[in-house]
Every structure is written in structure tokens, then in C-alpha cells.
mmCIF file of C-alpha atoms in Angstrom:
data_model
loop_
_atom_site.group_PDB
_atom_site.id
_atom_site.type_symbol
_atom_site.label_atom_id
_atom_site.label_comp_id
_atom_site.label_asym_id
_atom_site.label_seq_id
_atom_site.Cartn_x
_atom_site.Cartn_y
_atom_site.Cartn_z
ATOM 1 C CA UNK D 1 132.594 114.574 100.408
ATOM 2 C CA UNK D 2 135.422 112.740 98.716
ATOM 3 C CA UNK D 3 134.977 109.930 96.187
ATOM 4 C CA UNK D 4 136.754 107.789 98.614
ATOM 5 C CA UNK D 5 134.131 108.328 101.330
ATOM 6 C CA UNK D 6 131.693 107.301 99.793
ATOM 7 C CA UNK D 7 133.616 103.938 98.636
ATOM 8 C CA UNK D 8 134.034 103.249 102.361
ATOM 9 C CA UNK D 9 130.206 104.514 102.993
ATOM 10 C CA UNK D 10 129.321 101.412 100.124
ATOM 11 C CA UNK D 11 131.916 99.145 102.020
ATOM 12 C CA UNK D 12 130.184 99.242 105.214
ATOM 13 C CA UNK D 13 127.081 99.476 103.685
ATOM 14 C CA UNK D 14 127.063 96.252 102.190
ATOM 15 C CA UNK D 15 129.280 94.252 104.395
ATOM 16 C CA UNK D 16 127.016 96.077 107.591
ATOM 17 C CA UNK D 17 130.633 95.453 109.467
ATOM 18 C CA UNK D 18 133.319 97.715 110.219
ATOM 19 C CA UNK D 19 136.081 95.475 110.629
ATOM 20 C CA UNK D 20 134.911 93.790 107.358
ATOM 21 C CA UNK D 21 134.588 97.034 105.489
ATOM 22 C CA UNK D 22 138.100 98.114 106.242
ATOM 23 C CA UNK D 23 139.547 94.444 105.535
ATOM 24 C CA UNK D 24 137.747 94.510 102.061
ATOM 25 C CA UNK D 25 138.860 98.228 101.421
ATOM 26 C CA UNK D 26 142.086 97.100 102.525
ATOM 27 C CA UNK D 27 142.356 100.108 105.118
ATOM 28 C CA UNK D 28 143.219 100.415 108.653
ATOM 29 C CA UNK D 29 139.685 99.870 110.738
ATOM 30 C CA UNK D 30 140.391 103.130 112.740
ATOM 31 C CA UNK D 31 140.818 105.126 109.753
ATOM 32 C CA UNK D 32 137.616 104.148 107.826
ATOM 33 C CA UNK D 33 136.078 104.646 111.089
ATOM 34 C CA UNK D 34 137.452 108.330 110.706
ATOM 35 C CA UNK D 35 136.034 109.255 107.301
ATOM 36 C CA UNK D 36 133.045 107.664 107.343
ATOM 37 C CA UNK D 37 132.476 110.108 110.408
ATOM 38 C CA UNK D 38 134.146 112.695 108.234
ATOM 39 C CA UNK D 39 131.492 112.483 105.641
ATOM 40 C CA UNK D 40 128.687 112.511 108.312
ATOM 41 C CA UNK D 41 129.963 115.986 109.062
ATOM 42 C CA UNK D 42 129.679 116.665 105.411
ATOM 43 C CA UNK D 43 126.289 115.492 104.458
ATOM 44 C CA UNK D 44 125.374 116.539 108.165
ATOM 45 C CA UNK D 45 123.092 113.565 108.737
ATOM 46 C CA UNK D 46 124.041 110.353 111.064
ATOM 47 C CA UNK D 47 124.212 107.559 108.017
ATOM 48 C CA UNK D 48 124.680 104.709 110.273
ATOM 49 C CA UNK D 49 123.443 103.432 113.635
ATOM 50 C CA UNK D 50 125.689 102.042 115.116
ATOM 51 C CA UNK D 51 124.426 99.191 117.848
ATOM 52 C CA UNK D 52 126.783 96.766 119.108
ATOM 53 C CA UNK D 53 127.476 93.924 116.770
ATOM 54 C CA UNK D 54 124.570 95.848 114.600
ATOM 55 C CA UNK D 55 125.383 98.046 111.929
ATOM 56 C CA UNK D 56 122.453 99.508 110.158
ATOM 57 C CA UNK D 57 121.771 102.304 107.524
ATOM 58 C CA UNK D 58 119.815 105.339 108.562
ATOM 59 C CA UNK D 59 117.721 107.146 106.673
ATOM 60 C CA UNK D 60 119.570 109.063 105.149
ATOM 61 C CA UNK D 61 122.113 106.397 104.689
ATOM 62 C CA UNK D 62 119.468 104.519 103.113
ATOM 63 C CA UNK D 63 119.455 107.980 100.416
ATOM 64 C CA UNK D 64 122.524 108.259 100.179
ATOM 65 C CA UNK D 65 123.615 104.207 99.007
ATOM 66 C CA UNK D 66 121.389 104.878 95.977
ATOM 67 C CA UNK D 67 123.413 107.978 94.930
ATOM 68 C CA UNK D 68 126.727 106.696 96.237
ATOM 69 C CA UNK D 69 126.560 104.013 93.891
ATOM 70 C CA UNK D 70 125.643 105.951 90.936
ATOM 71 C CA UNK D 71 128.579 108.222 91.411
ATOM 72 C CA UNK D 72 130.999 105.572 91.851
ATOM 73 C CA UNK D 73 129.674 104.139 88.646
ATOM 74 C CA UNK D 74 130.020 107.409 86.334
ATOM 75 C CA UNK D 75 133.137 107.840 87.867
ATOM 76 C CA UNK D 76 134.480 104.218 86.864
ATOM 77 C CA UNK D 77 132.760 104.532 83.657
ATOM 78 C CA UNK D 78 134.755 107.541 83.063
ATOM 79 C CA UNK D 79 137.845 106.064 83.625
ATOM 80 C CA UNK D 80 136.651 103.133 81.678
ATOM 81 C CA UNK D 81 135.909 105.218 78.840
ATOM 82 C CA UNK D 82 139.062 107.141 78.672
ATOM 83 C CA UNK D 83 141.266 103.928 79.256
ATOM 84 C CA UNK D 84 139.293 102.842 75.851
ATOM 85 C CA UNK D 85 139.950 105.771 73.710
ATOM 86 C CA UNK D 86 143.100 104.271 72.128
ATOM 87 C CA UNK D 87 141.545 101.497 70.479
ATOM 88 C CA UNK D 88 138.149 98.827 70.821
ATOM 89 C CA UNK D 89 140.455 95.853 70.845
ATOM 90 C CA UNK D 90 139.850 95.857 74.903
ATOM 91 C CA UNK D 91 137.628 97.027 77.188
ATOM 92 C CA UNK D 92 134.409 95.455 79.059
ATOM 93 C CA UNK D 93 131.310 95.699 79.395
ATOM 94 C CA UNK D 94 128.978 94.436 82.526
ATOM 95 C CA UNK D 95 125.532 92.757 81.022
ATOM 96 C CA UNK D 96 122.438 91.950 83.022
ATOM 97 C CA UNK D 97 119.848 89.197 81.640
ATOM 98 C CA UNK D 98 116.930 87.126 82.293
ATOM 99 C CA UNK D 99 118.304 83.564 83.021
ATOM 100 C CA UNK D 100 115.526 82.755 80.140
ATOM 101 C CA UNK D 101 117.904 84.718 77.742
ATOM 102 C CA UNK D 102 120.642 83.176 79.540
ATOM 103 C CA UNK D 103 119.835 79.645 78.747
ATOM 104 C CA UNK D 104 118.515 80.260 75.353
ATOM 105 C CA UNK D 105 119.452 83.261 72.918
ATOM 106 C CA UNK D 106 122.137 84.896 74.627
ATOM 107 C CA UNK D 107 124.948 82.137 74.290
ATOM 108 C CA UNK D 108 124.804 82.402 70.520
ATOM 109 C CA UNK D 109 124.575 86.126 70.356
ATOM 110 C CA UNK D 110 127.658 86.542 72.748
ATOM 111 C CA UNK D 111 130.065 84.305 71.005
ATOM 112 C CA UNK D 112 129.168 86.220 67.994
ATOM 113 C CA UNK D 113 130.102 89.404 69.701
ATOM 114 C CA UNK D 114 133.450 87.492 70.992
ATOM 115 C CA UNK D 115 134.601 86.177 67.674
ATOM 116 C CA UNK D 116 134.553 90.225 66.343
ATOM 117 C CA UNK D 117 136.106 91.659 69.760
ATOM 118 C CA UNK D 118 137.851 88.530 71.596
ATOM 119 C CA UNK D 119 139.507 91.733 73.450
ATOM 120 C CA UNK D 120 136.701 92.659 75.393
ATOM 121 C CA UNK D 121 136.014 91.248 78.760
ATOM 122 C CA UNK D 122 132.160 89.854 79.142
ATOM 123 C CA UNK D 123 130.371 90.372 82.240
ATOM 124 C CA UNK D 124 127.306 88.535 82.479
ATOM 125 C CA UNK D 125 124.749 89.325 85.868
ATOM 126 C CA UNK D 126 121.934 86.457 85.558
ATOM 127 C CA UNK D 127 118.517 87.990 87.869
ATOM 128 C CA UNK D 128 115.425 89.217 87.214
ATOM 129 C CA UNK D 129 114.422 92.082 84.703
ATOM 130 C CA UNK D 130 113.231 94.013 88.087
ATOM 131 C CA UNK D 131 116.550 93.628 89.868
ATOM 132 C CA UNK D 132 118.345 93.948 86.540
ATOM 133 C CA UNK D 133 117.033 97.706 86.668
ATOM 134 C CA UNK D 134 117.637 98.356 90.181
ATOM 135 C CA UNK D 135 121.564 97.810 89.027
ATOM 136 C CA UNK D 136 121.508 99.194 85.822
ATOM 137 C CA UNK D 137 119.456 102.839 87.784
ATOM 138 C CA UNK D 138 122.561 102.198 90.550
ATOM 139 C CA UNK D 139 125.680 101.768 88.009
ATOM 140 C CA UNK D 140 126.353 98.309 88.273
ATOM 141 C CA UNK D 141 125.704 97.304 84.494
ATOM 142 C CA UNK D 142 126.036 98.468 81.481
ATOM 143 C CA UNK D 143 123.507 97.173 79.649
ATOM 144 C CA UNK D 144 120.557 94.940 80.696
ATOM 145 C CA UNK D 145 118.253 92.532 78.783
ATOM 146 C CA UNK D 146 114.771 92.792 79.998
ATOM 147 C CA UNK D 147 111.289 91.649 79.658
ATOM 148 C CA UNK D 148 108.675 94.431 78.125
ATOM 149 C CA UNK D 149 105.777 93.180 81.098
ATOM 150 C CA UNK D 150 108.240 94.833 83.680
ATOM 151 C CA UNK D 151 109.735 97.039 82.777
ATOM 152 C CA UNK D 152 109.723 100.377 85.273
ATOM 153 C CA UNK D 153 108.921 104.013 85.388
ATOM 154 C CA UNK D 154 112.841 105.034 86.126
ATOM 155 C CA UNK D 155 113.784 108.562 84.803
ATOM 156 C CA UNK D 156 117.599 107.164 85.001
ATOM 157 C CA UNK D 157 116.826 104.365 81.823
ATOM 158 C CA UNK D 158 115.796 103.891 78.302
ATOM 159 C CA UNK D 159 115.304 100.498 76.517
ATOM 160 C CA UNK D 160 114.881 99.614 73.121
ATOM 161 C CA UNK D 161 112.737 96.634 71.916
ATOM 162 C CA UNK D 162 114.740 93.736 70.650
ATOM 163 C CA UNK D 163 112.720 90.837 69.677
ATOM 164 C CA UNK D 164 109.068 89.040 70.147
ATOM 165 C CA UNK D 165 109.418 85.479 71.852
ATOM 166 C CA UNK D 166 106.895 83.020 71.889
ATOM 167 C CA UNK D 167 105.767 81.413 74.738
ATOM 168 C CA UNK D 168 105.269 77.020 74.395
ATOM 169 C CA UNK D 169 104.364 74.817 76.814
ATOM 170 C CA UNK D 170 107.012 71.730 77.166
ATOM 171 C CA UNK D 171 106.757 68.045 78.239
ATOM 172 C CA UNK D 172 108.754 65.197 78.431
ATOM 173 C CA UNK D 173 110.040 63.854 75.379
ATOM 174 C CA UNK D 174 109.158 60.182 76.217
ATOM 175 C CA UNK D 175 105.361 61.113 76.915
ATOM 176 C CA UNK D 176 102.402 61.650 74.792
ATOM 177 C CA UNK D 177 101.934 65.268 73.786
ATOM 178 C CA UNK D 178 99.031 66.987 75.695
ATOM 179 C CA UNK D 179 96.638 67.673 73.074
ATOM 180 C CA UNK D 180 97.113 67.214 69.198
ATOM 181 C CA UNK D 181 97.677 69.982 67.708
ATOM 182 C CA UNK D 182 98.303 72.941 69.356
ATOM 183 C CA UNK D 183 96.755 73.780 72.983
ATOM 184 C CA UNK D 184 94.703 76.396 74.633
ATOM 185 C CA UNK D 185 95.207 78.111 77.739
ATOM 186 C CA UNK D 186 91.916 76.375 79.263
ATOM 187 C CA UNK D 187 93.526 73.401 78.439
ATOM 188 C CA UNK D 188 96.216 73.998 81.473
ATOM 189 C CA UNK D 189 93.222 73.554 83.939
ATOM 190 C CA UNK D 190 94.114 70.790 86.554
ATOM 191 C CA UNK D 191 96.945 70.119 84.359
ATOM 192 C CA UNK D 192 100.137 69.743 87.204
ATOM 193 C CA UNK D 193 102.719 72.566 86.356
ATOM 194 C CA UNK D 194 106.466 72.851 87.285
ATOM 195 C CA UNK D 195 106.571 76.482 88.271
ATOM 196 C CA UNK D 196 108.791 79.341 88.619
ATOM 197 C CA UNK D 197 109.581 80.977 91.674
ATOM 198 C CA UNK D 198 107.889 84.247 92.692
ATOM 199 C CA UNK D 199 108.865 87.390 91.095
ATOM 200 C CA UNK D 200 109.876 85.529 88.014
ATOM 201 C CA UNK D 201 108.219 86.745 84.816
ATOM 202 C CA UNK D 202 107.123 83.291 83.623
ATOM 203 C CA UNK D 203 104.801 82.814 86.599
ATOM 204 C CA UNK D 204 103.357 86.029 86.103
ATOM 205 C CA UNK D 205 102.396 85.560 82.500
ATOM 206 C CA UNK D 206 101.460 82.190 82.711
ATOM 207 C CA UNK D 207 99.661 82.769 86.040
ATOM 208 C CA UNK D 208 97.985 86.058 84.850
ATOM 209 C CA UNK D 209 97.009 83.979 81.188
ATOM 210 C CA UNK D 210 95.425 81.339 83.449
ATOM 211 C CA UNK D 211 93.443 83.745 85.282
ATOM 212 C CA UNK D 212 92.125 85.556 82.262
ATOM 213 C CA UNK D 213 91.226 82.352 81.016
ATOM 214 C CA UNK D 214 88.905 81.923 84.292
ATOM 215 C CA UNK D 215 91.032 79.638 86.802
ATOM 216 C CA UNK D 216 93.732 79.192 88.856
ATOM 217 C CA UNK D 217 96.815 76.899 87.398
ATOM 218 C CA UNK D 218 97.274 74.104 89.673
ATOM 219 C CA UNK D 219 100.929 73.892 90.752
ATOM 220 C CA UNK D 220 103.103 70.621 90.682
ATOM 221 C CA UNK D 221 106.143 72.031 92.446
ATOM 222 C CA UNK D 222 106.947 75.972 92.277
ATOM 223 C CA UNK D 223 109.995 77.853 93.074
ATOM 224 C CA UNK D 224 112.370 77.133 90.304
ATOM 225 C CA UNK D 225 115.012 79.302 88.838
ATOM 226 C CA UNK D 226 115.081 78.116 84.433
ATOM 227 C CA UNK D 227 117.546 75.480 84.638
ATOM 228 C CA UNK D 228 115.955 73.571 87.476
ATOM 229 C CA UNK D 229 112.410 74.227 86.151
ATOM 230 C CA UNK D 230 113.762 72.428 82.479
ATOM 231 C CA UNK D 231 115.050 69.050 84.591
ATOM 232 C CA UNK D 232 111.814 69.066 87.010
ATOM 233 C CA UNK D 233 109.712 68.877 83.756
ATOM 234 C CA UNK D 234 112.494 66.455 82.264
ATOM 235 C CA UNK D 235 111.642 64.316 85.689
ATOM 236 C CA UNK D 236 108.034 64.295 84.589
ATOM 237 C CA UNK D 237 106.623 65.918 87.653
ATOM 238 C CA UNK D 238 104.637 68.382 85.334
ATOM 239 C CA UNK D 239 104.491 70.418 82.292
ATOM 240 C CA UNK D 240 105.890 74.192 82.155
ATOM 241 C CA UNK D 241 105.167 77.346 80.188
ATOM 242 C CA UNK D 242 109.102 78.430 78.991
ATOM 243 C CA UNK D 243 110.616 80.190 75.824
ATOM 244 C CA UNK D 244 110.451 78.723 73.215
ATOM 245 C CA UNK D 245 114.106 79.321 72.672
ATOM 246 C CA UNK D 246 115.476 77.503 75.747
ATOM 247 C CA UNK D 247 113.584 74.062 74.373
ATOM 248 C CA UNK D 248 115.767 72.938 72.287
ATOM 249 C CA UNK D 249 115.796 68.636 71.123
ATOM 250 C CA UNK D 250 115.443 67.778 75.354
ATOM 251 C CA UNK D 251 111.273 68.417 75.523
ATOM 252 C CA UNK D 252 108.245 67.721 73.026
ATOM 253 C CA UNK D 253 106.973 71.223 72.449
ATOM 254 C CA UNK D 254 103.621 72.141 72.495
ATOM 255 C CA UNK D 255 102.662 75.683 70.493
ATOM 256 C CA UNK D 256 99.174 77.856 71.978
ATOM 257 C CA UNK D 257 96.295 78.785 70.274
ATOM 258 C CA UNK D 258 96.822 81.658 68.186
ATOM 259 C CA UNK D 259 97.098 84.502 69.501
ATOM 260 C CA UNK D 260 99.283 82.572 71.707
ATOM 261 C CA UNK D 261 101.703 83.956 74.538
ATOM 262 C CA UNK D 262 104.454 85.759 73.833
ATOM 263 C CA UNK D 263 106.287 88.686 75.501
ATOM 264 C CA UNK D 264 108.490 91.638 73.853
ATOM 265 C CA UNK D 265 112.496 91.460 75.170
ATOM 266 C CA UNK D 266 114.269 95.247 75.702
ATOM 267 C CA UNK D 267 117.749 95.981 75.502
ATOM 268 C CA UNK D 268 117.890 99.039 78.683
ATOM 269 C CA UNK D 269 120.454 100.809 79.206
ATOM 270 C CA UNK D 270 121.277 104.277 81.561
ATOM 271 C CA UNK D 271 120.064 108.009 79.783
ATOM 272 C CA UNK D 272 122.516 109.907 82.107
ATOM 273 C CA UNK D 273 125.542 108.052 81.298
ATOM 274 C CA UNK D 274 127.213 107.843 77.818
ATOM 275 C CA UNK D 275 128.278 104.053 77.149
ATOM 276 C CA UNK D 276 132.113 103.142 77.106
ATOM 277 C CA UNK D 277 133.070 101.945 73.392
ATOM 278 C CA UNK D 278 133.130 98.671 74.250
ATOM 279 C CA UNK D 279 129.317 98.524 75.583
ATOM 280 C CA UNK D 280 128.223 100.568 72.626
ATOM 281 C CA UNK D 281 129.895 97.950 70.773
ATOM 282 C CA UNK D 282 128.059 94.897 72.168
ATOM 283 C CA UNK D 283 125.144 97.305 72.254
ATOM 284 C CA UNK D 284 125.259 97.436 68.175
ATOM 285 C CA UNK D 285 126.521 94.211 67.726
ATOM 286 C CA UNK D 286 123.090 92.717 69.353
ATOM 287 C CA UNK D 287 121.244 94.523 66.841
ATOM 288 C CA UNK D 288 122.618 93.112 64.092
ATOM 289 C CA UNK D 289 122.661 89.839 65.246
ATOM 290 C CA UNK D 290 118.864 89.988 65.766
ATOM 291 C CA UNK D 291 118.516 92.013 62.194
ATOM 292 C CA UNK D 292 120.558 88.979 60.755
ATOM 293 C CA UNK D 293 123.139 91.167 59.129
ATOM 294 C CA UNK D 294 126.996 90.846 58.662
ATOM 295 C CA UNK D 295 126.178 86.697 58.935
ATOM 296 C CA UNK D 296 126.570 86.707 62.425
ATOM 297 C CA UNK D 297 123.743 84.042 62.446
ATOM 298 C CA UNK D 298 120.132 83.207 62.336
ATOM 299 C CA UNK D 299 117.266 83.848 64.786
ATOM 300 C CA UNK D 300 115.687 80.730 65.985
ATOM 301 C CA UNK D 301 112.120 79.693 65.050
ATOM 302 C CA UNK D 302 109.344 81.935 67.839
ATOM 303 C CA UNK D 303 111.364 85.083 67.660
ATOM 304 C CA UNK D 304 110.371 88.014 65.725
ATOM 305 C CA UNK D 305 112.410 90.657 65.583
ATOM 306 C CA UNK D 306 112.426 94.027 66.501
ATOM 307 C CA UNK D 307 115.827 95.328 66.217
ATOM 308 C CA UNK D 308 116.489 98.170 64.504
ATOM 309 C CA UNK D 309 112.534 99.405 63.847
#
């Protein structure tokens, strides 16, 4: 089994097409097909169902897919680590984060990091916690900021708590507050909510809290990502439950009565792959920022740091 064969295998698995895979890997299609057949002989199993106009993975192919991704990702990580031995003035870090973090706290944190390490290239992948953990496990990311309630049992991954983030209710600034003072979960009953798509961490937190209070929430509209939900609330379609860090000065914010709603954000990484120097630098910078060290900024309201504990 050769690294190049695995690269060809991943290209076919991703494109589901031998010709497009050959174009993507810049090799002649007959050569690519020959290498795939050689790989199948090495592993002793057929990796693709080849039906005219339709290429799909066999059970053996599905089994090899995440392993191949990890092998190639670890190989690339090794090359990057060696290239970065001379200095920390260059490098590349692939960071995953949920949409709410990308909208809220993360830009300030990355700006602080960028000022300290201008030569390090940052690649940001925005997705849900579950998808980020899969990509991290398969070697597609170096670090991922995920929500605690969505941390799954994966022996490849390790995570450390960063901060507790308060969840609040937002409404249009030009409209009256939904209640005077703080709002109880029961106050959301029969109030139309702008709701995130299925699989979204915030959707699950809101729906579960309402059901624990004895009712199912009413949706004015559902299916949006973070940016869409904020715009729909501003347009007056309904209320939404969001992290306090995304509110800014665009909305009227109403806090929940104690103990309220909150979530823990964690930083996840591969336990079986050593981080590159650039990735370690970002990891340490995130912890320092949240601990308020080094003049890197201050935390917005609604955040309680757990970093360094």
C-alpha cells in the first residue's frame, strides 16, 4: 500500500468518478485505475462498485475511507512539522468552529493571534460540533472549538473546557421587550421562535429546555444558519435563543431567570497526532486570551472562562 494509491482512492471516493479523480490528481485516468486495482490487490478486497455512470464504495471501501484520510493527514502533519522546525514565523493551522462562535467571539480571538503571528496561515472551517469532530478525527482539522453537549466518545480525540457561554433571548430593538426583567423558559410558550436547522446545537438546547418546562416551542420559521436567524429576528419574524456573544448592539437582549441556559465550549484536538508548532501556538493563544493574559483583550458579558483551570 502506497501513499499515492491512498490519495487516488480518496479522490475517487470524493468525486465518485474515475475521470474527474484523475483530473483532480493530475494523472492519466488509465494510470489512476491501475493504481486503484493494485491497491485492491494489496488489501485483498474490491473498494468500489463500478456500474456504468455510477461509482460507489463497497463495504471494504467504506471501512478504508476514514483510515486513509487519517494516514494522509498524519503524513501531511509530519511534513508540516518538519518544515516548521526552523522558526514559528510561518506555518498553517486548520481550525474548526461552530457558526455561533464564528459570528461571536472567534474573530476577536483570531485577530489577537494574527497580530502576534502574522506569518501563520489560518484556515477556518465553520460547521456543527458533530461534523467538526468527524473532520478532526479524520485528520482534516488541527483544532476544533465545539459545544460540550455534542462531544462524542471518540478515542482519537481529546478536549479541554474553554468557557461557559450564557444563552439569551433576542428580539428586534424597535419592539418592546418580551417581558419585564428576566424571562422564564415558560414565557416562551406560544411565542413564535425563529429556529435553527435540525442538528444545530442551539436548536437542541432550546427545544430540550422548553420540553423540560412542559411544552413544545412554536416555530415562526425554522431551518436557518446563524446569520439567517439573526436577520429573520431583526425582520420581526419572532424571538430566538442565541449565545450572548452574537448579540452586539443590533438586538434587544433578555436574559433568562436563574439558573438560566448556558453551554460549555471546548477545544478539541487529536490525542494520537502531535500538534504542529503553529497549531500549539494557536491553542496557547486561545487559552491566554480567555484567561485575560498578555493584554490580549477582555471577555464580553455572558462568558465565564474555564481556560487554564
